[in-house]
Coordinates of C-alpha atoms in Angstrom, one line a residue:
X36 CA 123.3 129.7 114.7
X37 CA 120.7 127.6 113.9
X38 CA 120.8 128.2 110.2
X39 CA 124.4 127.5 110.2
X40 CA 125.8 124.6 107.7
X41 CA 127.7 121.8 109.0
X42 CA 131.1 121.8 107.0
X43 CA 130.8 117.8 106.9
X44 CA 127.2 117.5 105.3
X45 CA 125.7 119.0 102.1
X46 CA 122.4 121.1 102.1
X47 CA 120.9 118.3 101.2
X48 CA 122.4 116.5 105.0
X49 CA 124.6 113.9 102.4
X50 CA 128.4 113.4 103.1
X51 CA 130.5 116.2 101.3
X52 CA 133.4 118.6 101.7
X53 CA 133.4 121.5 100.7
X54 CA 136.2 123.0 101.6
X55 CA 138.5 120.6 99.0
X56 CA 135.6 120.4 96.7
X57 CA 135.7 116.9 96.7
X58 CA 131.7 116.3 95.9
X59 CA 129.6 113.4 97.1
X60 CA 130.7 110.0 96.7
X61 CA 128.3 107.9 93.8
X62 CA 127.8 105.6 96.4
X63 CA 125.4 107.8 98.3
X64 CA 123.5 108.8 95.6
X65 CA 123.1 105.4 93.8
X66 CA 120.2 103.8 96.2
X67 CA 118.8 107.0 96.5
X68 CA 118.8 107.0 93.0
X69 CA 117.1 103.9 92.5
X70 CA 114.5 104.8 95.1
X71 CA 113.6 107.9 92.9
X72 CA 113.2 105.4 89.7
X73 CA 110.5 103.1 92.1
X74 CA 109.1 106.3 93.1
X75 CA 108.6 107.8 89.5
X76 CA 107.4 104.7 88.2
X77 CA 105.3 104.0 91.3
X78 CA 103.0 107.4 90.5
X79 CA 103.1 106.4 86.4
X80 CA 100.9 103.6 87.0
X81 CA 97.7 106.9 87.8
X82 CA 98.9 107.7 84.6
X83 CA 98.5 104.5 82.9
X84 CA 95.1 104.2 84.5
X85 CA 94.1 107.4 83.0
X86 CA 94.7 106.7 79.5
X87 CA 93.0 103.0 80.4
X88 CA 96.1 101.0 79.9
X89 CA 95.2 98.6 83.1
X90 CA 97.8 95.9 82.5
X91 CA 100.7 98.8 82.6
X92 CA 99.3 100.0 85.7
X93 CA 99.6 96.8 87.5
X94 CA 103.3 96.5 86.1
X95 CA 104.6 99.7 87.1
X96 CA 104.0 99.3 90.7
X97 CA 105.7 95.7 90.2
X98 CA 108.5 97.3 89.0
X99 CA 108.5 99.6 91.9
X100 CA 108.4 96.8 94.1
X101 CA 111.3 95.5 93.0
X102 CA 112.9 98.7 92.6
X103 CA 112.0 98.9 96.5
X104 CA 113.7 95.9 97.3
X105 CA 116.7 96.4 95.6
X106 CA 117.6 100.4 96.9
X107 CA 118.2 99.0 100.4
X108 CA 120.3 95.9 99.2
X109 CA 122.4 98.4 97.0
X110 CA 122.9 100.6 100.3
X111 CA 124.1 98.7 102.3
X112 CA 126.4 97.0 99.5
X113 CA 128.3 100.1 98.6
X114 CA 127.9 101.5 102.2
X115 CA 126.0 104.5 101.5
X116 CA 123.0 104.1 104.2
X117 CA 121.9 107.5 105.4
X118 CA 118.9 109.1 107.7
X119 CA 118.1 111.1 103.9
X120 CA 117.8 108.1 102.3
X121 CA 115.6 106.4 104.8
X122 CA 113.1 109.2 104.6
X123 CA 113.2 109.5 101.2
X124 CA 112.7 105.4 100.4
X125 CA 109.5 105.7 103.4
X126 CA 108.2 108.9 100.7
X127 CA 108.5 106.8 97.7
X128 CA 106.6 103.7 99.1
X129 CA 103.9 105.9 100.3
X130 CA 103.4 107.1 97.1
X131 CA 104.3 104.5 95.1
X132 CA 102.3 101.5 97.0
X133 CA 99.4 103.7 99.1
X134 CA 98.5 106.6 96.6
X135 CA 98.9 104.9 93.3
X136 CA 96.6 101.7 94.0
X137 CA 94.5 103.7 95.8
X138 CA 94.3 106.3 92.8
X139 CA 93.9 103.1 90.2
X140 CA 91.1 101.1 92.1
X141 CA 89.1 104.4 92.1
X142 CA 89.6 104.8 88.3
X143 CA 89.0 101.1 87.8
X144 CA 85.8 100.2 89.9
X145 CA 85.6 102.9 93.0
X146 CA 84.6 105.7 91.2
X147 CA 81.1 103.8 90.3
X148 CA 80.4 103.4 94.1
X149 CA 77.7 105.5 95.1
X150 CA 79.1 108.1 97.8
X151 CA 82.0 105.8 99.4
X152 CA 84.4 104.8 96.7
X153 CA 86.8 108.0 97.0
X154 CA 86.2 107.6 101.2
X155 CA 88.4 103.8 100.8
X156 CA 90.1 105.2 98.5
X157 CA 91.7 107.5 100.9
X158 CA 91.4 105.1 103.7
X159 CA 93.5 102.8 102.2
X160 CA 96.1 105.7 101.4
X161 CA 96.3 106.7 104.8
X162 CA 96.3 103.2 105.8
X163 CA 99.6 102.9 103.7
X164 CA 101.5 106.4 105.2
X165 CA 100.2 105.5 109.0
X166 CA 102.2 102.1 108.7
X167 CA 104.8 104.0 107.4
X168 CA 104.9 106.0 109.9
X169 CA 104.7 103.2 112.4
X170 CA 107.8 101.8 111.0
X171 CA 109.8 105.0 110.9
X172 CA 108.7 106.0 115.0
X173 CA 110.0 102.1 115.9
X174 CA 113.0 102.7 114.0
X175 CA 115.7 103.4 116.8
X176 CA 113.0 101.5 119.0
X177 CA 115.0 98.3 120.8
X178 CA 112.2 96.2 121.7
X179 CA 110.4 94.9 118.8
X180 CA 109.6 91.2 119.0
X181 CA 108.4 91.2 115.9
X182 CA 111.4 92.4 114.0
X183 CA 113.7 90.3 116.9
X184 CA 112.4 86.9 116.0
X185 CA 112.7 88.1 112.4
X186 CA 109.2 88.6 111.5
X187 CA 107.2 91.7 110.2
X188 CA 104.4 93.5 112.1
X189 CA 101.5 93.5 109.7
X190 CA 101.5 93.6 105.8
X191 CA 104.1 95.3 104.0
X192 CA 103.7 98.0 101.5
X193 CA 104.5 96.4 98.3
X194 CA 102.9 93.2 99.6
X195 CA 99.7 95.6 100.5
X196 CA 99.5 97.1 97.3
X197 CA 99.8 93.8 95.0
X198 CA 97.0 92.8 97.6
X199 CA 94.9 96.0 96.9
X200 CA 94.8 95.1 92.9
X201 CA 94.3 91.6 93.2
X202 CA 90.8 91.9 91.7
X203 CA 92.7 94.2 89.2
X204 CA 95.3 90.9 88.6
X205 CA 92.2 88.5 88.3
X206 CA 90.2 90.4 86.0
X207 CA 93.3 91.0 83.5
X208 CA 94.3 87.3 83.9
X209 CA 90.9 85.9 83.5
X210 CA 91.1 87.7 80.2
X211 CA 94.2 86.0 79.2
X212 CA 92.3 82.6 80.3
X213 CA 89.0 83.8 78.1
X214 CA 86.8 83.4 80.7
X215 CA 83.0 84.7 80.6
X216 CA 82.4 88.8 80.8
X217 CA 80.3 88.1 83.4
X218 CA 82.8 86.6 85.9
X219 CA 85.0 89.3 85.1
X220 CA 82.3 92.7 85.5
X221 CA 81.9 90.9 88.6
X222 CA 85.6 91.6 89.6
X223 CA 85.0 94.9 88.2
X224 CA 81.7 96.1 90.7
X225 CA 82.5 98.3 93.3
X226 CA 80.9 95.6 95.7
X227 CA 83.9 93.5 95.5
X228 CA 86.6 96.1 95.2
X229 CA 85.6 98.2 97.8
X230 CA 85.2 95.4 100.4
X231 CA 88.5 94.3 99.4
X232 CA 90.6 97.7 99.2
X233 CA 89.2 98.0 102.9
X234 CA 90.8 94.7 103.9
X235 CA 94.1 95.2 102.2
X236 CA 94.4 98.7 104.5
X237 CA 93.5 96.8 107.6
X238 CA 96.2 94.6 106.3
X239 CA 98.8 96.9 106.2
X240 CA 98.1 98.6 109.9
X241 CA 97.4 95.8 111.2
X242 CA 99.8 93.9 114.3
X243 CA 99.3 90.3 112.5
X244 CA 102.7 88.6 112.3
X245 CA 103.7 88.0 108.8
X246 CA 107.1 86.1 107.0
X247 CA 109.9 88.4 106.4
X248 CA 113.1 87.1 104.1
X249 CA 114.6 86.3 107.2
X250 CA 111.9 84.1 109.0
X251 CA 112.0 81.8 105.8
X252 CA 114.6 78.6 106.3
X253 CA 115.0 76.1 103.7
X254 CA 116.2 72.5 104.1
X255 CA 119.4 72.3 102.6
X256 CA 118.2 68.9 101.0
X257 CA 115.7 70.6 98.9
X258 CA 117.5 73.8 98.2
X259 CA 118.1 72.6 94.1
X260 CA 113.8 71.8 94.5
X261 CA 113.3 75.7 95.6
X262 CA 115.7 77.0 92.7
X263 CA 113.9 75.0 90.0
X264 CA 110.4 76.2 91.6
X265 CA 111.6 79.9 91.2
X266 CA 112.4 78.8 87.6
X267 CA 109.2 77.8 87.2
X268 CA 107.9 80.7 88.5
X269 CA 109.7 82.5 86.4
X270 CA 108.7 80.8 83.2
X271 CA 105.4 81.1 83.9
X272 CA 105.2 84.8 84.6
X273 CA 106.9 84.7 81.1
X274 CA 104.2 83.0 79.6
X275 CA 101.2 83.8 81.6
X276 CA 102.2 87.0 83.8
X277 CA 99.0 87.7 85.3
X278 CA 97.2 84.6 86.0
X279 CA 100.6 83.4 88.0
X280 CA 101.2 86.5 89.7
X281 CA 97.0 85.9 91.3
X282 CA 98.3 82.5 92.1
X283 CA 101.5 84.4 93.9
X284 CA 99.2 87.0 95.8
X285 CA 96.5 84.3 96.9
X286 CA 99.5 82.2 98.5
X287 CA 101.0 84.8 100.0
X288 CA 97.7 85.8 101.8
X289 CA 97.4 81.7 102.5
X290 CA 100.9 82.1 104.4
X291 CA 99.6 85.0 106.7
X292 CA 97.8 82.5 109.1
X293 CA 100.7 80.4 109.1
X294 CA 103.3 83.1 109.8
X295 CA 101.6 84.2 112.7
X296 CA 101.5 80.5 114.0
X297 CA 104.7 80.2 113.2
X298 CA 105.4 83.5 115.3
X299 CA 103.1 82.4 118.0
X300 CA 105.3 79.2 118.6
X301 CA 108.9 81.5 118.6
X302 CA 107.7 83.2 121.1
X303 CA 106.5 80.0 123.4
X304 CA 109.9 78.8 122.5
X305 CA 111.7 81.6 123.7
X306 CA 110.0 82.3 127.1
X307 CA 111.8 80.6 130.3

């Protein structure tokens, strides 16, 4: 029967037995677990935007991101990958990196844009849930020369949505730096925003090759350089969170056309 239940998965299709009642191992809950946390926190940052609280906004869907990266790493760590968590982690990012900047850039700027503001705002969601979806239908997909030469096949979601806010991140840090109102309204208008939440979804779907953590070698003679540089990095997001993490978006959009150089030349390398 089709409504039957498989004796070796739950209702919700995690490992179990029910037979000896010995329950689900923590394992297989734990990174779906965390992926809940980046989603909850993910979908706070409307609510922080709501009550005008811009610089939480733009932290909650940090700490989704790195919620985001860390539910896959804790997978496959304690061994408890699964199809359920897979879906649920591609839910999450939708809603944490496509709805909730699109949500915040319409409270911030958009929803001052004659006619359009709400149309990129949803354009940049759906942007978000159709690269998604690309991932998901290539996921059992063999031939991906993207993925094979260890690169990634557009922008990724968290990457896209700290791209989406960056004139969020510049207006908040050039308030930290005390620069003229001017300079800053200008960040604000719906003329730069919307241009720019348009770009960041074109980003996102987008077959651009761009640096995965596995398409980036270090030398091993400056390996103690890169771990004093991330201590740097560190300190000054201490010190001065926003103005460095505009510095870290810029350069990460500087990389794109050298990652798909550097993808362009794997490629001539690895023809006969």
């Amino acid at each position: 029967m089709s409504d039957s239940i498989d004796p070796k998965h739950d209702d919700h299709g995690m490992p179990g037995n029910r037979r000896t009642g010995r329950g689900i191992p923590i394992r297989s809950l734990a990174p779906n677990m965390v992926t809940a946390m980046a989603l909850c926190t993910g979908l706070s940052s409307v609510w922080f935007a709501l009550s005008g609280r811009w610089e939480a906004a733009v932290v909650a869907i940090l700490v989704a991101g790195v919620l985001d990266g860390l539910d896959g790493r804790i997978a496959r760590l304690l061994k408890g990958e699964s199809r359920f968590g897979a879906e649920l982690d591609s839910l999450s990012d939708n809603i944490a990196f496509g709805v909730s900047p699109a949500l915040v850039s319409f409270i911030w700027s958009l929803q001052y844009m004659p006619k359009f503001g709400w149309t990129i705002a949803l354009f940049y969601a759906l942007c978000c849930a159709l690269r998604l979806a690309r991932f998901n239908a290539r996921i059992d997909d063999t031939h991906q020369p993207h993925k094979s030469a260890g690169f990634l096949t557009g922008v990724p979601a968290p990457a896209g949505a700290a791209t989406a806010l960056l004139p969020l991140i510049l207006w908040l840090a050039l308030g930290d730096l005390n620069a003229p109102e001017a300079v800053r309204e200008t960040l604000k208008s719906w003329y730069v925003v919307g241009p720019w939440l348009f770009i960041a979804a074109l980003l996102m779907i987008s077959s651009i090759a761009t640096f995965s953590a596995s398409s980036l070698r270090l030398r091993r003679r400056i390996r103690f350089e890169a771990i004093a540089i991330v201590g740097l990095i560190m300190a000054a997001m201490i010190t001065a969170p926003y103005p460095t993490l505009a510095v870290l978006v810029i350069l990460y959009l500087l990389l794109i056309p050298f990652s798909m150089s550097s993808y362009a030349k794997v490629r001539r390398n690895a023809q006969p």
